[in-house]
């Protein structure tokens, strides 16, 4: 299989593994919310948000490091696997200890604390999954990882729903997660060991120390990004009622599914611009500029449609009890616009080997968002947290630009202003359409208003011929 076909195949498997998780998670969350109600659903969400924050640090970035190093040095796979596992032991012990300490300090209700204590056990399994996935990634064997991931998600979701429908509650769901996570670890390591010569496994503490020194910056960047999106629930859980946490979680779950499409684009986009930065710097800049332009063009009508039609589809999905979730989604959805821009700029930072700058800016914004979530949530609850997310992403964009414009990407602000004006006109044209047609049917409102938006952009000559040719080349290269 040539490199192009392998890239296309692996990209497909990565996208499938990314896509199925939020879908299965949404299905399970819907059943939990319907069966247990907003208050218990809020508790369930708090427990899993705590777990997910620490899951990110379960292997301290070893997965990325092992993938990179094994891909370049397959003859050393035994050494990397063995010493990665050795390094994994103290890291996961520290990680579990930090989670247990945080649970004590936060002084949650007894059932939340008990659930959090139990789920902390699965962090050990998560760390094993990460090491195994690092080996599979080094051999570009994303198919086996995806198979293990899908099996885990299906088993966990089906067993959890069966437990709920037969009368089991919150703690049973946590226990099911722990058991199925160890099952997932077993599958992943089983596949990874196919590439390991067990007779050649040798532990070298000095080499493990070297691995640790190499992985910290990658790990910290991942941690910061994950915490940015997950800190809301933890802060809200200490300020507002569990019911309000449940409303925010309901809105965020749908938002996360929508976010998947944008993130999936960057799976294919990042390796393309990474190669361009070294080989063709001018094309690198052109690709980044056009990515910002067209992602905003595509995202904006989606944001407007969801903002106007949310009152119609949210009650159908979550039920009438989750009334405030509608307004939270209507606000949170606007963060997609700055998010698309920060993702392009962040990819440019990493592709140009400036990830430490990107990491520093993210640390600053995380601290700002933490303060904003606390201050705004006290007064506005879940709505305040949604506003804090938008402000945080806008600030990150503003902080990124001074480092991007003179050093990595040159931007034509006159051209950007013209495009922004055209987008404003197209948006104003679609808003009355989506508003009035939505009174008949919100599916029709979405379809007709997006068609109007596209027609206005075409009439305003927003898509010049050279852009169409360039996009065709990019699509062929990415595929």
PDB file of N, CA and C in Angstrom, residues 180-232:
ATOM      1  N   UNK A 180     -15.258  -2.086  32.229  1.00  0.00           N
ATOM      2  CA  UNK A 180     -15.105  -2.067  30.769  1.00  0.00           C
ATOM      3  C   UNK A 180     -13.823  -1.349  30.341  1.00  0.00           C
ATOM      4  N   UNK A 181     -13.329  -0.416  31.162  1.00  0.00           N
ATOM      5  CA  UNK A 181     -12.076   0.266  30.820  1.00  0.00           C
ATOM      6  C   UNK A 181     -10.891  -0.692  30.918  1.00  0.00           C
ATOM      7  N   UNK A 182     -10.898  -1.579  31.899  1.00  0.00           N
ATOM      8  CA  UNK A 182      -9.840  -2.597  31.974  1.00  0.00           C
ATOM      9  C   UNK A 182      -9.959  -3.587  30.813  1.00  0.00           C
ATOM     10  N   UNK A 183     -11.177  -3.870  30.402  1.00  0.00           N
ATOM     11  CA  UNK A 183     -11.405  -4.690  29.214  1.00  0.00           C
ATOM     12  C   UNK A 183     -10.789  -4.009  27.985  1.00  0.00           C
ATOM     13  N   UNK A 184     -10.977  -2.683  27.880  1.00  0.00           N
ATOM     14  CA  UNK A 184     -10.401  -1.895  26.783  1.00  0.00           C
ATOM     15  C   UNK A 184      -8.883  -1.952  26.814  1.00  0.00           C
ATOM     16  N   UNK A 185      -8.299  -1.826  28.006  1.00  0.00           N
ATOM     17  CA  UNK A 185      -6.838  -1.886  28.141  1.00  0.00           C
ATOM     18  C   UNK A 185      -6.315  -3.241  27.680  1.00  0.00           C
ATOM     19  N   UNK A 186      -7.033  -4.305  28.035  1.00  0.00           N
ATOM     20  CA  UNK A 186      -6.614  -5.643  27.625  1.00  0.00           C
ATOM     21  C   UNK A 186      -6.608  -5.809  26.118  1.00  0.00           C
ATOM     22  N   UNK A 187      -7.645  -5.300  25.450  1.00  0.00           N
ATOM     23  CA  UNK A 187      -7.724  -5.395  23.988  1.00  0.00           C
ATOM     24  C   UNK A 187      -6.574  -4.625  23.335  1.00  0.00           C
ATOM     25  N   UNK A 188      -6.341  -3.394  23.797  1.00  0.00           N
ATOM     26  CA  UNK A 188      -5.315  -2.539  23.194  1.00  0.00           C
ATOM     27  C   UNK A 188      -3.923  -3.139  23.362  1.00  0.00           C
ATOM     28  N   UNK A 189      -3.599  -3.611  24.570  1.00  0.00           N
ATOM     29  CA  UNK A 189      -2.283  -4.213  24.801  1.00  0.00           C
ATOM     30  C   UNK A 189      -2.133  -5.530  24.032  1.00  0.00           C
ATOM     31  N   UNK A 190      -3.222  -6.272  23.874  1.00  0.00           N
ATOM     32  CA  UNK A 190      -3.179  -7.509  23.093  1.00  0.00           C
ATOM     33  C   UNK A 190      -2.742  -7.207  21.660  1.00  0.00           C
ATOM     34  N   UNK A 191      -3.326  -6.170  21.056  1.00  0.00           N
ATOM     35  CA  UNK A 191      -2.943  -5.789  19.697  1.00  0.00           C
ATOM     36  C   UNK A 191      -1.508  -5.250  19.654  1.00  0.00           C
ATOM     37  N   UNK A 192      -1.128  -4.441  20.649  1.00  0.00           N
ATOM     38  CA  UNK A 192       0.208  -3.836  20.664  1.00  0.00           C
ATOM     39  C   UNK A 192       1.300  -4.891  20.805  1.00  0.00           C
ATOM     40  N   UNK A 193       1.039  -5.894  21.598  1.00  0.00           N
ATOM     41  CA  UNK A 193       2.048  -6.935  21.847  1.00  0.00           C
ATOM     42  C   UNK A 193       2.362  -7.756  20.602  1.00  0.00           C
ATOM     43  N   UNK A 194       1.548  -7.654  19.570  1.00  0.00           N
ATOM     44  CA  UNK A 194       1.844  -8.329  18.304  1.00  0.00           C
ATOM     45  C   UNK A 194       3.137  -7.800  17.698  1.00  0.00           C
ATOM     46  N   UNK A 195       3.498  -6.571  18.067  1.00  0.00           N
ATOM     47  CA  UNK A 195       4.710  -5.952  17.522  1.00  0.00           C
ATOM     48  C   UNK A 195       5.914  -6.060  18.468  1.00  0.00           C
ATOM     49  N   UNK A 196       5.706  -6.686  19.608  1.00  0.00           N
ATOM     50  CA  UNK A 196       6.748  -6.746  20.636  1.00  0.00           C
ATOM     51  C   UNK A 196       7.370  -8.139  20.696  1.00  0.00           C
ATOM     52  N   UNK A 197       8.701  -8.184  20.722  1.00  0.00           N
ATOM     53  CA  UNK A 197       9.423  -9.433  20.974  1.00  0.00           C
ATOM     54  C   UNK A 197       9.658  -9.518  22.481  1.00  0.00           C
ATOM     55  N   UNK A 198       8.845 -10.312  23.148  1.00  0.00           N
ATOM     56  CA  UNK A 198       8.887 -10.326  24.612  1.00  0.00           C
ATOM     57  C   UNK A 198      10.229 -10.811  25.154  1.00  0.00           C
ATOM     58  N   UNK A 199      10.954 -11.587  24.368  1.00  0.00           N
ATOM     59  CA  UNK A 199      12.263 -12.059  24.830  1.00  0.00           C
ATOM     60  C   UNK A 199      13.299 -10.939  24.839  1.00  0.00           C
ATOM     61  N   UNK A 200      12.992  -9.830  24.136  1.00  0.00           N
ATOM     62  CA  UNK A 200      13.925  -8.713  24.055  1.00  0.00           C
ATOM     63  C   UNK A 200      13.558  -7.545  24.966  1.00  0.00           C
ATOM     64  N   UNK A 201      12.541  -7.737  25.792  1.00  0.00           N
ATOM     65  CA  UNK A 201      12.114  -6.664  26.680  1.00  0.00           C
ATOM     66  C   UNK A 201      13.127  -6.483  27.812  1.00  0.00           C
ATOM     67  N   UNK A 202      13.649  -5.278  27.943  1.00  0.00           N
ATOM     68  CA  UNK A 202      14.590  -4.956  29.007  1.00  0.00           C
ATOM     69  C   UNK A 202      14.244  -3.584  29.589  1.00  0.00           C
ATOM     70  N   UNK A 203      14.170  -3.519  30.899  1.00  0.00           N
ATOM     71  CA  UNK A 203      13.848  -2.261  31.553  1.00  0.00           C
ATOM     72  C   UNK A 203      15.127  -1.472  31.825  1.00  0.00           C
ATOM     73  N   UNK A 204      15.105  -0.210  31.497  1.00  0.00           N
ATOM     74  CA  UNK A 204      16.266   0.669  31.679  1.00  0.00           C
ATOM     75  C   UNK A 204      15.783   1.974  32.317  1.00  0.00           C
ATOM     76  N   UNK A 205      15.914   2.119  33.642  1.00  0.00           N
ATOM     77  CA  UNK A 205      15.432   3.324  34.330  1.00  0.00           C
ATOM     78  C   UNK A 205      16.002   4.613  33.746  1.00  0.00           C
ATOM     79  N   UNK A 206      17.252   4.573  33.297  1.00  0.00           N
ATOM     80  CA  UNK A 206      17.871   5.773  32.725  1.00  0.00           C
ATOM     81  C   UNK A 206      17.166   6.178  31.435  1.00  0.00           C
ATOM     82  N   UNK A 207      16.800   5.178  30.635  1.00  0.00           N
ATOM     83  CA  UNK A 207      16.092   5.472  29.392  1.00  0.00           C
ATOM     84  C   UNK A 207      14.684   5.992  29.681  1.00  0.00           C
ATOM     85  N   UNK A 208      14.045   5.431  30.720  1.00  0.00           N
ATOM     86  CA  UNK A 208      12.728   5.928  31.133  1.00  0.00           C
ATOM     87  C   UNK A 208      12.810   7.390  31.550  1.00  0.00           C
ATOM     88  N   UNK A 209      13.891   7.742  32.230  1.00  0.00           N
ATOM     89  CA  UNK A 209      14.089   9.133  32.638  1.00  0.00           C
ATOM     90  C   UNK A 209      14.238  10.032  31.414  1.00  0.00           C
ATOM     91  N   UNK A 210      14.929   9.521  30.398  1.00  0.00           N
ATOM     92  CA  UNK A 210      15.098  10.275  29.155  1.00  0.00           C
ATOM     93  C   UNK A 210      13.737  10.495  28.482  1.00  0.00           C
ATOM     94  N   UNK A 211      12.907   9.454  28.482  1.00  0.00           N
ATOM     95  CA  UNK A 211      11.564   9.586  27.904  1.00  0.00           C
ATOM     96  C   UNK A 211      10.767  10.665  28.617  1.00  0.00           C
ATOM     97  N   UNK A 212      10.877  10.685  29.947  1.00  0.00           N
ATOM     98  CA  UNK A 212      10.139  11.679  30.726  1.00  0.00           C
ATOM     99  C   UNK A 212      10.559  13.093  30.351  1.00  0.00           C
ATOM    100  N   UNK A 213      11.858  13.299  30.158  1.00  0.00           N
ATOM    101  CA  UNK A 213      12.356  14.642  29.817  1.00  0.00           C
ATOM    102  C   UNK A 213      11.871  15.084  28.439  1.00  0.00           C
ATOM    103  N   UNK A 214      11.522  14.118  27.585  1.00  0.00           N
ATOM    104  CA  UNK A 214      11.096  14.440  26.224  1.00  0.00           C
ATOM    105  C   UNK A 214       9.594  14.710  26.114  1.00  0.00           C
ATOM    106  N   UNK A 215       8.850  14.223  27.069  1.00  0.00           N
ATOM    107  CA  UNK A 215       7.393  14.219  26.892  1.00  0.00           C
ATOM    108  C   UNK A 215       6.656  15.354  27.579  1.00  0.00           C
ATOM    109  N   UNK A 216       7.298  16.091  28.472  1.00  0.00           N
ATOM    110  CA  UNK A 216       6.556  17.005  29.336  1.00  0.00           C
ATOM    111  C   UNK A 216       5.843  18.127  28.572  1.00  0.00           C
ATOM    112  N   UNK A 217       6.521  18.714  27.542  1.00  0.00           N
ATOM    113  CA  UNK A 217       5.887  19.851  26.849  1.00  0.00           C
ATOM    114  C   UNK A 217       4.667  19.408  26.045  1.00  0.00           C
ATOM    115  N   UNK A 218       4.768  18.232  25.401  1.00  0.00           N
ATOM    116  CA  UNK A 218       3.612  17.695  24.678  1.00  0.00           C
ATOM    117  C   UNK A 218       2.458  17.412  25.634  1.00  0.00           C
ATOM    118  N   UNK A 219       2.809  16.819  26.772  1.00  0.00           N
ATOM    119  CA  UNK A 219       1.775  16.468  27.751  1.00  0.00           C
ATOM    120  C   UNK A 219       1.088  17.716  28.298  1.00  0.00           C
ATOM    121  N   UNK A 220       1.879  18.729  28.608  1.00  0.00           N
ATOM    122  CA  UNK A 220       1.312  19.935  29.207  1.00  0.00           C
ATOM    123  C   UNK A 220       0.360  20.642  28.255  1.00  0.00           C
ATOM    124  N   UNK A 221       0.709  20.678  26.986  1.00  0.00           N
ATOM    125  CA  UNK A 221      -0.168  21.309  26.000  1.00  0.00           C
ATOM    126  C   UNK A 221      -1.498  20.568  25.898  1.00  0.00           C
ATOM    127  N   UNK A 222      -1.444  19.243  25.881  1.00  0.00           N
ATOM    128  CA  UNK A 222      -2.665  18.439  25.826  1.00  0.00           C
ATOM    129  C   UNK A 222      -3.512  18.666  27.067  1.00  0.00           C
ATOM    130  N   UNK A 223      -2.858  18.668  28.222  1.00  0.00           N
ATOM    131  CA  UNK A 223      -3.564  18.846  29.494  1.00  0.00           C
ATOM    132  C   UNK A 223      -4.284  20.188  29.538  1.00  0.00           C
ATOM    133  N   UNK A 224      -3.577  21.234  29.163  1.00  0.00           N
ATOM    134  CA  UNK A 224      -4.150  22.584  29.211  1.00  0.00           C
ATOM    135  C   UNK A 224      -5.370  22.688  28.310  1.00  0.00           C
ATOM    136  N   UNK A 225      -5.251  22.130  27.103  1.00  0.00           N
ATOM    137  CA  UNK A 225      -6.373  22.175  26.157  1.00  0.00           C
ATOM    138  C   UNK A 225      -7.592  21.439  26.702  1.00  0.00           C
ATOM    139  N   UNK A 226      -7.355  20.261  27.279  1.00  0.00           N
ATOM    140  CA  UNK A 226      -8.462  19.481  27.820  1.00  0.00           C
ATOM    141  C   UNK A 226      -9.105  20.173  29.029  1.00  0.00           C
ATOM    142  N   UNK A 227      -8.271  20.709  29.895  1.00  0.00           N
ATOM    143  CA  UNK A 227      -8.794  21.374  31.091  1.00  0.00           C
ATOM    144  C   UNK A 227      -9.623  22.596  30.704  1.00  0.00           C
ATOM    145  N   UNK A 228      -9.203  23.303  29.649  1.00  0.00           N
ATOM    146  CA  UNK A 228      -9.948  24.480  29.193  1.00  0.00           C
ATOM    147  C   UNK A 228     -11.408  24.133  28.935  1.00  0.00           C
ATOM    148  N   UNK A 229     -11.644  22.954  28.313  1.00  0.00           N
ATOM    149  CA  UNK A 229     -13.004  22.577  27.943  1.00  0.00           C
ATOM    150  C   UNK A 229     -13.751  21.879  29.069  1.00  0.00           C
ATOM    151  N   UNK A 230     -13.046  21.416  30.088  1.00  0.00           N
ATOM    152  CA  UNK A 230     -13.701  20.622  31.128  1.00  0.00           C
ATOM    153  C   UNK A 230     -13.800  21.320  32.477  1.00  0.00           C
ATOM    154  N   UNK A 231     -13.147  22.463  32.617  1.00  0.00           N
ATOM    155  CA  UNK A 231     -13.112  23.116  33.926  1.00  0.00           C
ATOM    156  C   UNK A 231     -14.470  23.685  34.317  1.00  0.00           C
ATOM    157  N   UNK A 232     -15.313  23.971  33.317  1.00  0.00           N
ATOM    158  CA  UNK A 232     -16.619  24.589  33.587  1.00  0.00           C
ATOM    159  C   UNK A 232     -17.452  23.766  34.564  1.00  0.00           C
TER     160      UNK A 232
END
